[in-house]
Coordinates of C-alpha atoms in Angstrom, one line a residue:
M228 CA 196.7 -18.9 19.0
S229 CA 194.7 -21.9 20.2
V230 CA 194.2 -24.8 17.8
S231 CA 190.4 -24.3 17.8
F232 CA 190.7 -20.6 17.0
A233 CA 193.2 -21.3 14.2
L234 CA 191.1 -24.0 12.7
S235 CA 188.0 -21.9 12.7
F236 CA 189.9 -19.1 11.0
V237 CA 191.3 -21.4 8.3
L238 CA 187.8 -23.0 7.6
A239 CA 186.2 -19.5 7.3
A240 CA 188.9 -18.4 4.9
A241 CA 188.6 -21.5 2.8
L242 CA 184.9 -21.0 2.4
A243 CA 185.3 -17.5 1.1
I244 CA 185.2 -18.2 -2.7
P245 CA 186.2 -15.2 -4.9
G246 CA 183.3 -13.8 -6.9
Q247 CA 180.7 -15.6 -4.7
P248 CA 178.4 -13.7 -2.3
R249 CA 179.0 -14.5 1.3
A250 CA 177.0 -13.8 4.4
A251 CA 179.9 -12.4 6.4
P252 CA 183.6 -11.7 6.1
A253 CA 186.1 -14.5 7.0
C254 CA 187.1 -12.8 10.3
P255 CA 185.5 -14.4 13.4
G256 CA 188.0 -12.9 15.8
G257 CA 191.2 -11.1 16.4
I258 CA 193.4 -9.4 19.1
V259 CA 193.4 -6.1 20.9
Y260 CA 197.1 -5.2 21.6
R261 CA 199.2 -2.4 23.0
D262 CA 200.9 -0.9 19.9
A263 CA 204.1 0.2 21.6
D264 CA 205.9 1.5 18.5
R265 CA 202.6 2.9 17.0
D266 CA 203.2 1.4 13.6
G267 CA 199.7 -0.2 13.4
R268 CA 201.1 -3.7 13.2
H269 CA 201.0 -6.4 16.0
G270 CA 204.6 -7.1 16.7
P271 CA 205.9 -10.1 18.7
D272 CA 206.8 -8.0 21.7
E273 CA 203.5 -6.1 21.8
P274 CA 201.2 -7.7 24.4
G275 CA 197.4 -8.2 24.1
V276 CA 195.2 -6.1 26.4
A277 CA 192.7 -8.1 28.5
G278 CA 189.2 -7.1 29.3
V279 CA 188.6 -4.8 26.3
R280 CA 185.0 -5.0 25.0
V281 CA 184.5 -5.7 21.3
S282 CA 181.1 -5.3 19.6
D283 CA 179.2 -5.1 16.3
G284 CA 176.6 -2.9 17.8
V285 CA 174.5 -5.8 18.9
D286 CA 176.6 -8.3 20.8
I287 CA 179.5 -7.5 23.1
V288 CA 182.4 -9.8 24.0
E289 CA 185.6 -9.2 26.1
T290 CA 189.2 -10.0 25.2
D291 CA 190.8 -12.8 27.2
A292 CA 194.0 -12.7 29.2
E293 CA 196.0 -12.6 25.9
G294 CA 193.9 -9.8 24.4
R295 CA 192.0 -12.2 22.0
Y296 CA 188.3 -12.3 21.3
R297 CA 185.8 -14.1 19.1
L298 CA 182.9 -12.4 17.5
Q299 CA 181.2 -13.6 14.4
A300 CA 181.3 -10.8 11.9
R301 CA 178.1 -9.5 10.3
A302 CA 178.3 -8.4 6.7
D303 CA 176.3 -5.2 7.3
R304 CA 177.9 -3.9 10.5
P305 CA 181.3 -2.5 11.4
R306 CA 183.1 -4.2 14.2
F307 CA 184.5 -1.9 16.9
I308 CA 186.1 -1.7 20.4
V309 CA 184.8 0.2 23.3
K310 CA 187.9 2.3 23.8
P311 CA 188.9 1.8 27.4
P312 CA 190.0 4.5 29.8
G313 CA 193.8 5.3 29.8
Y314 CA 194.3 4.5 26.1
R315 CA 194.2 6.3 22.8
V316 CA 193.5 4.8 19.4
P317 CA 195.5 5.6 16.3
D318 CA 194.0 7.7 13.5
A319 CA 192.6 6.1 10.4
T320 CA 193.7 7.2 6.9
N321 CA 191.0 9.9 6.9
G322 CA 192.1 11.2 10.3
L323 CA 189.2 9.9 12.4
P324 CA 189.8 7.5 15.3
A325 CA 190.5 4.0 14.1
F326 CA 188.4 2.1 16.7
W327 CA 186.3 0.2 14.1
R328 CA 186.8 -2.0 11.0
T329 CA 184.5 -2.3 8.0
P330 CA 182.9 -5.7 7.5
D331 CA 184.3 -6.3 4.0
E332 CA 188.0 -6.3 5.1
T333 CA 189.7 -9.7 4.9
G334 CA 193.0 -11.1 6.0
A335 CA 194.6 -12.1 9.3
A336 CA 194.6 -8.6 10.7
C337 CA 191.0 -7.7 9.9
G338 CA 189.8 -8.2 13.4
D339 CA 192.9 -6.7 15.2
F340 CA 192.8 -3.4 17.1
A341 CA 195.7 -1.3 18.2
L342 CA 195.7 0.7 21.4
W343 CA 198.2 3.4 22.3
S344 CA 199.0 4.4 25.9
A345 CA 197.4 7.7 26.7
D346 CA 199.5 10.8 27.3
A347 CA 200.4 11.3 31.0
R348 CA 198.1 13.8 32.8
P349 CA 197.1 14.4 36.4
D350 CA 194.5 12.0 37.7
D351 CA 192.2 14.9 38.7
A352 CA 192.5 16.7 35.3
P353 CA 189.1 17.5 33.8
L354 CA 188.2 16.2 30.3
E355 CA 187.5 19.0 27.8
V356 CA 184.9 18.1 25.2
R357 CA 183.7 20.1 22.2
V358 CA 180.1 19.4 21.2
M359 CA 178.6 20.3 17.8
A360 CA 175.1 19.6 16.5
D361 CA 174.0 20.0 13.0
P362 CA 176.9 21.5 11.0
Q363 CA 174.7 20.6 8.0
P364 CA 176.4 22.0 4.9
K365 CA 174.4 21.8 1.7
S366 CA 177.3 22.7 -0.6
T367 CA 181.1 23.2 -0.6
V368 CA 180.3 26.9 0.1
D369 CA 178.8 25.9 3.4
V370 CA 181.8 23.6 4.2
D371 CA 184.0 26.7 3.8
Y372 CA 181.7 28.6 6.3
Y373 CA 182.2 25.7 8.7
A374 CA 185.9 25.8 8.3
R375 CA 186.2 29.6 8.8
D376 CA 183.4 30.1 11.3
I377 CA 184.0 27.1 13.6
V378 CA 187.2 25.1 12.9
E379 CA 189.7 27.9 12.3
P380 CA 188.7 29.9 15.4
L381 CA 189.1 26.7 17.5
L382 CA 192.5 26.1 16.1
A383 CA 193.5 29.7 16.9
S384 CA 192.3 29.3 20.5
S385 CA 194.9 26.7 21.3
G386 CA 198.6 27.0 21.5
P387 CA 201.0 25.8 18.7
G388 CA 200.9 22.0 18.6
D389 CA 198.1 21.8 21.2
A390 CA 194.7 20.4 20.4
P391 CA 191.7 22.6 21.4
A392 CA 190.1 19.7 23.3
D393 CA 190.5 16.1 24.5
L394 CA 187.4 14.8 22.6
G395 CA 184.9 16.0 20.0
L396 CA 181.3 15.0 19.4
S397 CA 179.1 15.8 16.4
L398 CA 175.4 15.1 17.1
G399 CA 174.1 14.4 13.7
D400 CA 173.2 16.1 10.4
I401 CA 176.8 16.1 9.5
V402 CA 175.6 17.2 6.1
N403 CA 172.3 18.3 4.6
D404 CA 171.4 15.2 2.6
D405 CA 174.3 15.5 0.2
L406 CA 176.4 12.6 1.5
S407 CA 179.2 13.3 -1.1
L408 CA 180.2 16.2 1.3
Y409 CA 181.3 13.7 4.0
P410 CA 185.0 13.6 3.0
A411 CA 185.2 17.5 2.9
M412 CA 183.6 17.8 6.3
I413 CA 185.9 15.1 7.7
A414 CA 188.9 16.8 6.3
Q415 CA 188.0 20.1 8.0
T416 CA 187.1 18.5 11.4
V417 CA 190.3 16.4 11.6
R418 CA 192.4 19.6 11.3
L419 CA 191.6 20.1 14.9
G420 CA 193.7 17.1 16.0
V421 CA 191.0 15.9 18.4
P422 CA 189.6 12.4 18.5
W423 CA 186.1 13.2 17.0
L424 CA 183.1 10.9 17.2
H425 CA 180.0 11.2 15.0
V426 CA 176.3 10.5 15.5
A427 CA 173.9 10.1 12.6
G428 CA 171.0 12.5 11.9
N429 CA 167.9 12.5 9.8
H430 CA 169.9 14.4 7.0
D431 CA 172.6 11.7 7.0
L432 CA 170.3 8.9 5.6
D433 CA 170.7 7.2 2.3
G434 CA 167.9 8.7 0.2
G435 CA 167.0 5.5 -1.6
A436 CA 167.1 3.2 1.4
A437 CA 164.1 0.8 1.4
D438 CA 164.0 0.6 5.2
D439 CA 165.6 1.8 8.4
S440 CA 168.2 -1.0 8.6
A441 CA 169.7 0.1 5.2
S442 CA 169.4 3.8 5.7
L443 CA 172.9 4.4 7.2
A444 CA 175.1 2.4 4.8
T445 CA 177.0 5.5 3.6
F446 CA 177.3 6.9 7.1
R447 CA 178.8 3.7 8.4
R448 CA 181.4 3.6 5.6
H449 CA 182.7 7.0 6.6
F450 CA 182.2 7.2 10.3
G451 CA 181.8 3.6 11.5
P452 CA 179.2 2.2 13.9
D453 CA 175.9 4.0 14.4
T454 CA 175.7 2.7 18.0
F455 CA 178.8 2.5 20.2
A456 CA 180.5 3.4 23.4
W457 CA 183.7 5.2 24.3
E458 CA 185.3 5.6 27.7
T459 CA 187.7 8.0 29.4
P460 CA 188.8 8.2 33.0
Q461 CA 186.2 10.9 33.6
A462 CA 183.1 9.7 31.7
S463 CA 181.5 6.9 29.7
F464 CA 180.0 8.0 26.4
L465 CA 177.1 6.1 24.8
L466 CA 176.4 7.4 21.3
F467 CA 173.7 6.1 19.0
D468 CA 171.5 6.7 16.0
D469 CA 167.9 7.5 17.2
V470 CA 166.4 8.3 13.8
V471 CA 163.9 5.6 12.8
H472 CA 163.6 5.9 9.0
M473 CA 160.1 5.3 7.7
P474 CA 160.1 5.6 3.9
G475 CA 156.7 6.4 2.4
A476 CA 155.3 7.6 5.7
S477 CA 154.6 11.2 6.7
P478 CA 156.6 12.2 8.6
S479 CA 159.3 10.0 7.1
Y480 CA 161.2 9.5 10.4
V481 CA 160.6 9.5 14.2
G482 CA 162.9 9.4 17.2
G483 CA 163.3 5.9 18.6
L484 CA 165.5 2.8 18.9
R485 CA 165.8 -0.5 17.1
E486 CA 165.7 -3.8 19.0
D487 CA 169.3 -4.5 18.1
Q488 CA 170.3 -1.2 19.6
F489 CA 168.5 -2.0 22.9
R490 CA 170.4 -5.3 22.9
F491 CA 173.7 -3.5 22.7
I492 CA 172.7 -0.7 25.2
E493 CA 171.4 -3.3 27.8
A494 CA 174.6 -5.3 27.5
Y495 CA 176.8 -2.2 27.7
L496 CA 175.0 -0.7 30.7
A497 CA 175.1 -4.0 32.6
G498 CA 178.8 -3.7 32.9
A499 CA 179.3 0.1 32.8
R500 CA 180.9 1.8 35.7
R501 CA 178.6 3.9 37.9
D502 CA 181.3 6.1 39.6
R503 CA 181.7 8.4 36.6
L504 CA 179.4 10.5 34.4
L505 CA 177.4 8.6 31.8
V506 CA 176.8 10.8 28.7
L507 CA 174.3 9.8 26.0
G508 CA 174.6 11.5 22.6
V509 CA 171.9 11.4 20.0
H510 CA 170.4 13.6 17.3
I511 CA 166.6 13.6 17.9
P512 CA 165.7 15.0 21.3
F513 CA 164.1 12.7 23.9
F514 CA 161.5 15.3 24.7
D515 CA 158.5 16.0 22.5
A516 CA 159.3 18.9 20.2
A517 CA 155.7 20.1 20.1
P518 CA 152.8 19.5 22.5
G519 CA 150.7 16.5 21.6
R520 CA 153.2 15.2 19.0
E521 CA 155.3 12.1 19.7
T522 CA 158.6 13.1 18.1
F523 CA 160.4 10.4 20.1
R524 CA 158.6 7.2 20.7
H525 CA 157.4 7.2 24.3
E526 CA 157.7 3.5 24.7
D527 CA 161.3 3.5 23.6
R528 CA 162.1 6.5 25.9
A529 CA 160.5 4.8 28.9
R530 CA 162.4 1.6 28.2
L531 CA 165.7 3.5 27.9
F532 CA 165.1 5.6 31.0
R533 CA 164.5 2.5 33.0
L534 CA 168.0 1.3 32.0
L535 CA 169.5 4.6 33.1
E536 CA 167.9 4.8 36.5
P537 CA 170.6 2.9 38.4
F538 CA 173.2 5.5 37.4
D539 CA 173.7 8.4 39.7
R540 CA 175.1 10.9 37.1
V541 CA 173.6 11.0 33.6
L542 CA 173.6 13.7 31.0
L543 CA 171.6 13.6 27.7
L544 CA 172.9 15.5 24.7
S545 CA 170.8 16.0 21.6
G546 CA 170.6 18.3 18.6
H547 CA 168.2 18.5 15.6
G548 CA 166.0 21.6 16.5
H549 CA 168.4 24.4 15.6
V550 CA 167.5 26.1 18.9
Q551 CA 169.0 25.7 22.3
Q552 CA 167.4 24.7 25.5
H553 CA 167.7 22.6 28.7
V554 CA 165.0 20.1 29.6
W555 CA 164.7 18.4 33.0
H556 CA 163.0 15.0 32.7
G557 CA 160.7 13.7 35.4
P558 CA 157.8 11.3 35.8
S559 CA 155.7 13.0 33.1
S560 CA 158.3 11.9 30.5
G561 CA 159.0 8.5 32.0
W562 CA 161.9 9.3 34.2
H563 CA 161.7 8.0 37.8
G564 CA 165.2 8.5 39.1
P565 CA 166.0 10.2 42.4
R566 CA 166.6 13.6 40.7
P567 CA 165.6 15.2 37.4
L568 CA 167.4 13.9 34.3
H569 CA 169.1 16.7 32.4
E570 CA 168.9 16.9 28.7
Y571 CA 170.9 19.6 26.9
N572 CA 169.5 20.2 23.5
V573 CA 172.6 21.7 21.8
G574 CA 172.3 24.6 19.3
A575 CA 173.4 24.1 15.7
A576 CA 176.9 24.8 14.4
C577 CA 175.3 26.0 11.2
G578 CA 172.8 28.0 13.2
A579 CA 169.9 28.8 10.9
F580 CA 171.2 26.6 8.1
W581 CA 174.0 29.0 7.1
S582 CA 171.4 31.6 6.2
G583 CA 171.1 35.4 6.9
V584 CA 173.1 38.4 5.9
A585 CA 176.8 38.0 5.4
D586 CA 179.4 39.9 7.4
A587 CA 182.6 41.6 6.3
Q588 CA 184.2 38.1 6.0
G589 CA 181.4 36.9 3.8
I590 CA 180.0 34.5 6.5
P591 CA 176.3 34.5 7.1
D592 CA 174.9 35.7 10.4
A593 CA 173.1 32.3 10.9
T594 CA 171.4 33.3 14.2
M595 CA 168.9 30.6 15.2
S596 CA 165.2 31.2 15.3
D597 CA 165.3 31.5 19.2
G598 CA 168.0 34.1 19.1
T599 CA 171.0 31.9 19.9
P600 CA 174.0 32.6 17.7
N601 CA 175.5 29.6 15.8
G602 CA 178.5 28.0 17.4
H603 CA 179.3 25.0 19.5
A604 CA 179.3 23.9 23.2
R605 CA 182.2 23.2 25.5
M606 CA 181.8 20.6 28.2
D607 CA 184.3 20.1 31.0
I608 CA 183.9 16.8 33.0
D609 CA 185.7 16.3 36.3
A610 CA 186.9 12.9 37.5
G611 CA 184.1 12.8 40.1
G612 CA 181.4 13.1 37.5
D613 CA 180.6 16.8 37.8
Y614 CA 180.3 18.7 34.5
R615 CA 180.2 22.3 33.3
L616 CA 178.7 23.5 30.0
A617 CA 179.1 26.7 28.0
W618 CA 177.8 27.9 24.6
L619 CA 180.5 29.5 22.5
P620 CA 179.2 31.5 19.6
A621 CA 181.0 31.1 16.3
R622 CA 184.4 32.8 16.3
D623 CA 184.4 33.0 20.1
A624 CA 186.1 29.7 20.7
T625 CA 187.4 30.8 24.1
G626 CA 184.1 32.0 25.4
E627 CA 185.4 35.5 26.3
R628 CA 182.3 37.3 25.0
S629 CA 179.2 37.5 27.1
G630 CA 176.9 34.5 27.2
M631 CA 173.9 36.7 26.3
S632 CA 172.6 39.3 23.8
L633 CA 170.5 42.4 24.6
H634 CA 167.8 44.2 22.7
A635 CA 166.5 47.6 23.7
P636 CA 165.0 50.6 21.9
R637 CA 167.5 53.3 21.1
V638 CA 165.2 56.3 22.0
L639 CA 161.9 56.8 23.9
R640 CA 159.9 59.9 24.8
R641 CA 160.5 61.2 28.3
G642 CA 157.3 60.6 30.3
A643 CA 155.8 58.1 27.9
W644 CA 154.0 55.0 29.2
P645 CA 156.8 52.6 30.3
G646 CA 155.6 49.8 28.0
F647 CA 158.9 49.3 26.2
A648 CA 161.6 47.0 27.5
V649 CA 165.1 45.6 27.4
Y650 CA 165.3 41.9 26.5
A651 CA 168.1 39.6 27.5
N652 CA 168.6 36.4 25.6
V653 CA 170.7 34.3 28.0
F654 CA 171.9 31.5 25.7
M655 CA 172.4 28.8 28.5
G656 CA 169.5 30.0 30.6
D657 CA 166.5 28.0 31.8
A658 CA 163.5 28.5 34.1
D659 CA 165.7 28.5 37.2
S660 CA 168.1 31.2 36.0
R661 CA 168.3 34.5 37.9
V662 CA 168.5 37.5 35.5
E663 CA 168.6 41.1 36.8
Y664 CA 169.0 44.6 35.4
R665 CA 169.7 48.1 36.6
I666 CA 169.6 51.6 35.1
D667 CA 172.5 54.1 35.6
G668 CA 174.1 52.1 38.4
G669 CA 170.9 51.9 40.5
E670 CA 169.6 48.9 42.4
W671 CA 169.4 45.5 40.7
T672 CA 165.9 44.5 39.7
P673 CA 164.8 41.0 38.7
M674 CA 163.8 40.6 35.0
T675 CA 160.8 38.5 34.0
R676 CA 161.3 35.3 32.0
V677 CA 159.0 35.4 28.9
V678 CA 158.5 32.6 26.4
Q679 CA 158.2 34.6 23.2
A680 CA 160.1 35.5 20.1
D681 CA 163.4 37.3 20.5
P682 CA 162.8 40.9 19.2
R683 CA 166.2 40.9 17.5
V684 CA 165.1 37.9 15.3
L685 CA 161.7 39.6 14.7
A686 CA 163.5 42.7 13.5
T687 CA 165.6 40.7 11.1
N688 CA 162.4 39.0 9.8
L689 CA 160.8 42.5 9.1
A690 CA 164.0 43.7 7.4
D691 CA 163.9 40.6 5.1
D692 CA 160.2 41.2 4.4
A693 CA 160.9 44.8 3.4
A694 CA 163.9 44.0 1.2
E695 CA 163.3 44.0 -2.6
T696 CA 166.0 41.3 -3.0
L697 CA 167.3 38.4 -0.9
R698 CA 169.8 39.8 1.6
G699 CA 171.7 36.5 1.8
Y700 CA 171.5 33.1 0.1
D701 CA 168.4 32.5 2.2
R702 CA 166.6 34.8 4.5
A703 CA 166.8 34.4 8.3
P704 CA 164.4 31.8 9.8
E705 CA 161.0 32.9 11.2
A706 CA 161.4 33.8 14.9
K707 CA 160.2 31.1 17.3
P708 CA 159.5 31.4 21.1
S709 CA 162.8 31.3 23.0
Q710 CA 163.1 29.3 26.2
H711 CA 165.8 31.6 27.5
L712 CA 164.5 35.2 27.2
W713 CA 164.0 37.8 30.0
R714 CA 162.2 41.2 29.9
G715 CA 162.7 44.3 32.0
S716 CA 160.6 47.5 31.5
L717 CA 162.6 50.7 30.8
P718 CA 161.7 53.7 33.0
T719 CA 160.8 56.9 31.1
D720 CA 160.6 59.3 34.2
L721 CA 164.3 59.9 34.2
A722 CA 166.2 63.0 32.9
A723 CA 166.4 63.6 29.2
G724 CA 169.6 62.1 27.7
E725 CA 171.3 58.7 27.6
H726 CA 170.9 56.0 30.2
R727 CA 173.0 52.9 30.7
I728 CA 171.3 49.5 31.0
E729 CA 173.3 46.8 32.7
V730 CA 172.2 43.1 32.9
R731 CA 173.6 40.3 34.9
A732 CA 172.7 36.7 34.8
R733 CA 173.7 33.9 37.1
D734 CA 175.0 31.0 34.9
R735 CA 174.8 27.7 36.8
W736 CA 178.2 26.7 35.4
R737 CA 180.1 29.9 34.6
G738 CA 179.0 32.1 37.4
E739 CA 178.0 35.7 36.7
L740 CA 177.7 37.0 33.2
Q741 CA 177.2 40.7 32.3
A742 CA 176.2 42.8 29.3
W743 CA 175.2 46.3 28.8
S744 CA 173.3 48.6 26.4
A745 CA 171.8 52.1 26.5
Y746 CA 168.7 54.1 25.5
R747 CA 168.0 57.8 25.2
L748 CA 165.1 59.8 26.5
V749 CA 164.0 62.9 24.6
E750 CA 161.6 65.7 25.4
R751 CA 158.4 66.0 23.3
E752 CA 155.4 68.3 23.9
V753 CA 151.9 67.5 23.0
G754 CA 151.1 68.6 19.4
V755 CA 154.8 69.1 18.6
E756 CA 156.3 66.9 15.9

């Protein structure tokens, strides 16, 4: 330790008078070291790691040749490292990655960070990431649904002693305003044995916060920084709070970024590698959720997009809407890169807020308003920056079931006007998807994409309307237009009897998906009931 570094540390400690308020903890620096014996303590034979970035979410500094850094602590911000590729970080006492320190810690080790050597794996091995948006429990009952519907199937999908993924992301609304549920949610998530990172959502705010700067105090105590970066050999992840809290206003929040966040993002991107995928994870989508309504501040979006334009491979991940869709940004939304910018608006783990009719296991149906089943996404990232996405419905953690649902009438009159149809909800579809159907093994015919409510959700709404009592804790949500729905008319000039409907969809990442249903034609004469 240099003389100047030691002197500054002693002076800072001497000024910390017990019982007196202080602007910041007495911890201006520390060391990032290779924790060879994994005991969480810096031993004499454990070298420092040079070139590791350390930040408080505003400023970024790098460790020197001995692994040391200096960064004046701020009393209201966690201090963290940008986990470098090729390393792991130990788990904190709650099981989440220990890549950050709370600002009220004191002592010589308060600014030290341990790194573990990553497990050996082939250089070209893809990174498997599990992505969840909006698990959003409102009670311990919902936490139990999360455990049985999402966590336990993921555990069952991996072999004994194996983790079901390399990395996990939760894109906000970790709970539904009841922040006392954080420990229970953390306890369930860490059962997966996956390094799991969290983004804040609009339901993660401190209810009594006077302004935006104070709105994530509880979130930070449990999950660490609200704006940070994490790196692997395959990708760089930039995760940040994009909920601007506006107490007393209507609406009380809007999507956007603070000036201190821009300061961190600009500093990070200036030194970020451009030969791998750059993934941005937020809660509020970057696109406008409704025409004519600025749900993410356009000025902030344009400023952020300008910072991203030098990067060849960028993927945006967002949540919040409890629907699922793909958006391709272009000049109309402020993106001027060489190719459209992909935003995947991830469906909700809780689906329709853990509502709907319960199944035999007592878990609500929770289908979202656009017809997407609740669940989570799997993302595989190659070393070259290519990625593949899949939506895995709850209790289908391996993705073996079809990536679509069908709705068709069960019976039609033979010879009737062919005005009835089969509908295919292709969960990961978009405007460029090719969806076809055929009847009884005939020729494949293109289906027509329609932006309207999924009839399966409409049928549930009607059943809820007709019921004399609630069929679940809450009824299913009102059906909203789906961005991934296709329609094909059913012929009625075939022979009486049952006819098989087959649908195939070309998924841009998984290849061909197939599903089937059936309908029956019956004879009816005019005037005969």
